[in-house]
PDB file of C-alpha atoms in Angstrom:
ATOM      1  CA  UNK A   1      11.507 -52.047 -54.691  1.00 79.00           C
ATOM      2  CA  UNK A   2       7.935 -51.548 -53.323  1.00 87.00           C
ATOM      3  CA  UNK A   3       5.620 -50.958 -55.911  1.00 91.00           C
ATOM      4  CA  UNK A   4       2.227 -49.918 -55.290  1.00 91.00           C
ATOM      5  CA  UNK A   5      -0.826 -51.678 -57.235  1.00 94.00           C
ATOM      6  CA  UNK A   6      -3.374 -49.379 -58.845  1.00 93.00           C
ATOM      7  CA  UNK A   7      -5.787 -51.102 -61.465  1.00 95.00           C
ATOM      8  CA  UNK A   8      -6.485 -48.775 -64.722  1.00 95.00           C
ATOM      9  CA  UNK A   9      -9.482 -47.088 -63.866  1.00 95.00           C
ATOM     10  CA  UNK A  10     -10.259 -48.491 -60.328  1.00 96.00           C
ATOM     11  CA  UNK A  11     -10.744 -45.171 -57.960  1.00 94.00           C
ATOM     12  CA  UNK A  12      -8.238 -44.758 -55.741  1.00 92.00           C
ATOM     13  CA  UNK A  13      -8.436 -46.050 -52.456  1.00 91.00           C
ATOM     14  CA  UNK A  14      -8.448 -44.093 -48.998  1.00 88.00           C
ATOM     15  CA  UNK A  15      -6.189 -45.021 -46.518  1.00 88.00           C
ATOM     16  CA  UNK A  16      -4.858 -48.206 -47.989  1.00 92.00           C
ATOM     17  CA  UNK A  17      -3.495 -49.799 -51.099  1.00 94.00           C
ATOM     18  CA  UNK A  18      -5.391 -52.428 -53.429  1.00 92.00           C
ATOM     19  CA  UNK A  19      -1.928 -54.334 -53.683  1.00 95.00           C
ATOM     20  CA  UNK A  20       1.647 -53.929 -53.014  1.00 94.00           C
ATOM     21  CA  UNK A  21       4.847 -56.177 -54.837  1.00 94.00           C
ATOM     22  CA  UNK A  22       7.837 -55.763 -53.365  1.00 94.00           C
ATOM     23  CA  UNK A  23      11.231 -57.106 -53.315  1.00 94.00           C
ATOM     24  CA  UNK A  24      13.847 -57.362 -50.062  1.00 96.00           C
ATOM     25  CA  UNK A  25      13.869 -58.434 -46.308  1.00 96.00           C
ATOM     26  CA  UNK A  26      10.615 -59.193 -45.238  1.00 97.00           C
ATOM     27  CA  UNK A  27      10.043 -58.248 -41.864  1.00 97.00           C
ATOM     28  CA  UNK A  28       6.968 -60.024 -39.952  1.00 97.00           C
ATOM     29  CA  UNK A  29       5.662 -58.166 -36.914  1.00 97.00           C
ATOM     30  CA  UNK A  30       3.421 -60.252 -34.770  1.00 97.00           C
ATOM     31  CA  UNK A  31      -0.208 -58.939 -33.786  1.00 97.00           C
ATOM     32  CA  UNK A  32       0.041 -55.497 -31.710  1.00 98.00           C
ATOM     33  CA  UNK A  33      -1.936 -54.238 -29.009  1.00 98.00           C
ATOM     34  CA  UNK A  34      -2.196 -50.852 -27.352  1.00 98.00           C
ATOM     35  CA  UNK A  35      -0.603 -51.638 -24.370  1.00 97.00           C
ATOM     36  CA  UNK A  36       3.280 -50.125 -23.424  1.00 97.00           C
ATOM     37  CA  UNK A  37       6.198 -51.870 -23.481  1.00 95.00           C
ATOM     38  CA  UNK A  38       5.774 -52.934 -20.022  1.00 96.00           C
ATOM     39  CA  UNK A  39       2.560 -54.742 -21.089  1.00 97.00           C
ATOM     40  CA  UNK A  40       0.035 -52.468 -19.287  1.00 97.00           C
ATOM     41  CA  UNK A  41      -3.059 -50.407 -20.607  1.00 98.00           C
ATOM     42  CA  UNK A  42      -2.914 -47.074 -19.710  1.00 97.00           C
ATOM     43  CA  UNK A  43      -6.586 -46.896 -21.302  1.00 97.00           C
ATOM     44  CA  UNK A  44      -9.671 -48.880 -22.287  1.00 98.00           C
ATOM     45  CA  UNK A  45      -9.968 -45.832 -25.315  1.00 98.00           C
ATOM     46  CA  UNK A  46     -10.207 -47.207 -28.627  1.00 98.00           C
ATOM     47  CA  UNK A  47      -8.332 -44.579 -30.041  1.00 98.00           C
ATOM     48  CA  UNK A  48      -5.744 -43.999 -27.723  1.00 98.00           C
ATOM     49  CA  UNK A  49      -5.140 -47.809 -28.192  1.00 98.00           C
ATOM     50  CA  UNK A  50      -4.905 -47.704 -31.735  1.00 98.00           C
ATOM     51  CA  UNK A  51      -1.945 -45.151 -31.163  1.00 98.00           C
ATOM     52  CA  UNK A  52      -0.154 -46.984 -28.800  1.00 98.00           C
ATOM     53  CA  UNK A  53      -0.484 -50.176 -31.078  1.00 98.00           C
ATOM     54  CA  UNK A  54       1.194 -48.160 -33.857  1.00 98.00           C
ATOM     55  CA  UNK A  55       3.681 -47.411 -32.065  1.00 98.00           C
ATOM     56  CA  UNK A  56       4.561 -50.835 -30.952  1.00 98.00           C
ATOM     57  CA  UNK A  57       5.120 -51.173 -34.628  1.00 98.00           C
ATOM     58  CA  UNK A  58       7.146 -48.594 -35.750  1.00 98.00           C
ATOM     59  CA  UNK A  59       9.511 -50.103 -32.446  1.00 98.00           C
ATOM     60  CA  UNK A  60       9.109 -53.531 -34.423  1.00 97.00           C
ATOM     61  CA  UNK A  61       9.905 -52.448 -37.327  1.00 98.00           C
ATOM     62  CA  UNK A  62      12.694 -49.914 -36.132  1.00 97.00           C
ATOM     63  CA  UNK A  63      14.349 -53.410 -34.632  1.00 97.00           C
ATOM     64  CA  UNK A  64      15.154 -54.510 -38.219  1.00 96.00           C
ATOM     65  CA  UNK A  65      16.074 -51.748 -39.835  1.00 96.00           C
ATOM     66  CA  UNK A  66      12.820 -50.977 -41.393  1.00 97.00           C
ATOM     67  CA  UNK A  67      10.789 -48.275 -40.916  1.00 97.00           C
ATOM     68  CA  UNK A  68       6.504 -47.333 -41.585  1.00 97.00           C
ATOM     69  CA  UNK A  69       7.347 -46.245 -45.484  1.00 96.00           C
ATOM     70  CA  UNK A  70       8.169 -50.371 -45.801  1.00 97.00           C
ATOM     71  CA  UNK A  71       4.851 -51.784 -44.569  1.00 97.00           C
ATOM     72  CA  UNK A  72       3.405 -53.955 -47.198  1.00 97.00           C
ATOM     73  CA  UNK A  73       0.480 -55.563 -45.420  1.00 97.00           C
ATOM     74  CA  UNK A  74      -1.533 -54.368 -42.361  1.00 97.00           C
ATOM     75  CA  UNK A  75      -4.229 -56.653 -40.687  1.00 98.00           C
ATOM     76  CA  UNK A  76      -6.813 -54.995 -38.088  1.00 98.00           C
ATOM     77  CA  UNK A  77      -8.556 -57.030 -35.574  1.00 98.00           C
ATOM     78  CA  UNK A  78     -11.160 -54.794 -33.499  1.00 98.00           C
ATOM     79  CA  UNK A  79     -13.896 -55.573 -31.274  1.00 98.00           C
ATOM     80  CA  UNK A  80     -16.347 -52.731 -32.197  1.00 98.00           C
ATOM     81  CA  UNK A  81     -17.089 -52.117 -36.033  1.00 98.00           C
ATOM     82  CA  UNK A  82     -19.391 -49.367 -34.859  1.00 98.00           C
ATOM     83  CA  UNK A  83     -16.982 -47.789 -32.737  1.00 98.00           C
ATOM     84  CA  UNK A  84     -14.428 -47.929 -35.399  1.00 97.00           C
ATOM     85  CA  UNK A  85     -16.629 -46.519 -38.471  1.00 97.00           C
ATOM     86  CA  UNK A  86     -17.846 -43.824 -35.894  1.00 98.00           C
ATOM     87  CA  UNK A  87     -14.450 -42.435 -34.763  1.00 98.00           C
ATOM     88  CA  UNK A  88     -12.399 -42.612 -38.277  1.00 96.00           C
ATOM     89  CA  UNK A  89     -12.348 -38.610 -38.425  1.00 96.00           C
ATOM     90  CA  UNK A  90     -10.441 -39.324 -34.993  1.00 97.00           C
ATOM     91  CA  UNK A  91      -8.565 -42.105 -35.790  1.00 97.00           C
ATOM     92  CA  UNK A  92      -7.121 -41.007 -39.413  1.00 95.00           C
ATOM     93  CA  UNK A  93      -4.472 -38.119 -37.198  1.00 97.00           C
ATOM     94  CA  UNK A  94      -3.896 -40.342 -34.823  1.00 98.00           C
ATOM     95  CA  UNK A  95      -2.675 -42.585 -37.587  1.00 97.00           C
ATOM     96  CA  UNK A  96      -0.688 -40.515 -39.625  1.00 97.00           C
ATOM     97  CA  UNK A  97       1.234 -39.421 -36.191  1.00 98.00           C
ATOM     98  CA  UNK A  98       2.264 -43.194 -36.023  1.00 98.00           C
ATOM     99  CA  UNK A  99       3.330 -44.268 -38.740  1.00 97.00           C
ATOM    100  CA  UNK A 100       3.362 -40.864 -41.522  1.00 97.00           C
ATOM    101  CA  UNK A 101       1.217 -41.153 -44.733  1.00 94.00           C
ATOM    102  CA  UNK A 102       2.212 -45.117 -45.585  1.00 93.00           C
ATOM    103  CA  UNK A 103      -0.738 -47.013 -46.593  1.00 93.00           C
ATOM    104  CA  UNK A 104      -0.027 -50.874 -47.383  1.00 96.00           C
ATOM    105  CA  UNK A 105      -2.473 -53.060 -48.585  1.00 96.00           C
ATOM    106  CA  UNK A 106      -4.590 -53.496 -45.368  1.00 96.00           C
ATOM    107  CA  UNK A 107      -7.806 -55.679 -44.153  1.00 97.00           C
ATOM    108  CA  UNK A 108     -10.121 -54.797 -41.302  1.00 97.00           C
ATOM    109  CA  UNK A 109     -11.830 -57.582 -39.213  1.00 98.00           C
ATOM    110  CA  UNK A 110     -14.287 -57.153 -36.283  1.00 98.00           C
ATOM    111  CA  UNK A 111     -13.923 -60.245 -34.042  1.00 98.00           C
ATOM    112  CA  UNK A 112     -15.588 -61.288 -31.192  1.00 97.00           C
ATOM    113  CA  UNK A 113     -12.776 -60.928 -28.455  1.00 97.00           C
ATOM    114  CA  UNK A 114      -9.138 -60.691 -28.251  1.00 98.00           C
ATOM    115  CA  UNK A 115      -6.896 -62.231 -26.111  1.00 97.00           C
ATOM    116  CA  UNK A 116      -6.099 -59.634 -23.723  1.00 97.00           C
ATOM    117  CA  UNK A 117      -9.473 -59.206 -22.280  1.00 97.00           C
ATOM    118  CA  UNK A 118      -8.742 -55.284 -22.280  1.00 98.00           C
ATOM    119  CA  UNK A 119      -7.509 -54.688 -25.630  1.00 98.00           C
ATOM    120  CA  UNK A 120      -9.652 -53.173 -28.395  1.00 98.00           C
ATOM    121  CA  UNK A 121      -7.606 -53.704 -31.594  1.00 98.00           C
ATOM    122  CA  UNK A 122      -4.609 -55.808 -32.568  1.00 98.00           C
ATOM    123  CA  UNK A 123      -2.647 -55.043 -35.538  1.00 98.00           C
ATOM    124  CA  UNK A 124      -0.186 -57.206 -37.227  1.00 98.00           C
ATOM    125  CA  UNK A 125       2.257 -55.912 -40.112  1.00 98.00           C
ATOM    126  CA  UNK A 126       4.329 -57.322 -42.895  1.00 97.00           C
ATOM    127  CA  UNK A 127       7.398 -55.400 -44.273  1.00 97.00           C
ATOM    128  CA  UNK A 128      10.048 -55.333 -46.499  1.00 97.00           C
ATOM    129  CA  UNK A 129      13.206 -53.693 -46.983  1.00 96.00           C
ATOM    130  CA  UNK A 130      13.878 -53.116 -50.449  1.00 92.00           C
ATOM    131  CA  UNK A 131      17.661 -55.078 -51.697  1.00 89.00           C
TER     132      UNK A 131
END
């Protein structure tokens, strides 16, 4: 059971969730970057990136079973607030491609750096699989 948390009179939220219970599995999927499965950058483009990142999770999440519609928690780590709040109309298609119309509860940090000196955003996810 995923159940998604709306407060009585809060206005709904765009492209997230204020809270999420669930019941199941729960998958953890470790911070992803947008570099291929061979562990190169094909880009230094924040949104192309952002895409491949998603895509590392869906693979993730494909590994156990699980699937985009049973993402319960999303953290985003990116370099460039600016860059991010200036390219949403970009970023919001790009999205959807990934991983459909799921939105889990989700937080968006700007940090300094990442660890891979190239990478622009690193997303980690939490699941579940309903019993």
């Amino acid at each position: 059971m995923i159940k998604h948390l709306q407060p009585p009179g809060w206005l709904p939220p765009k492209g997230y969730a204020n809270g999420i219970a669930a019941r199941g599995t729960q998958i953890f999927v470790g911070g992803q970057i947008g570099w291929n499965s061979q562990q190169q950058f094909e880009t230094d483009d924040f949104i192309a990136q952002t895409g491949q990142a998603l895509r590392n999770i869906v693979e993730v999440l494909r590994e156990a079973g699980a699937g985009p519609e049973h993402m319960v928690r999303m953290t985003w780590y990116i370099t460039d607030r600016d860059e991010y709040n200036s390219r949403l109309g970009e970023l919001g298609p790009v999205y959807r491609e990934a991983v459909g119309r799921n939105f889990p509860a989700m937080t968006c940090v700007q940090v300094a750096r990442l660890v891979e000196s190239r990478a622009k955003v690193e997303i980690e996810v939490t699941a579940v699989i309903p019993d």
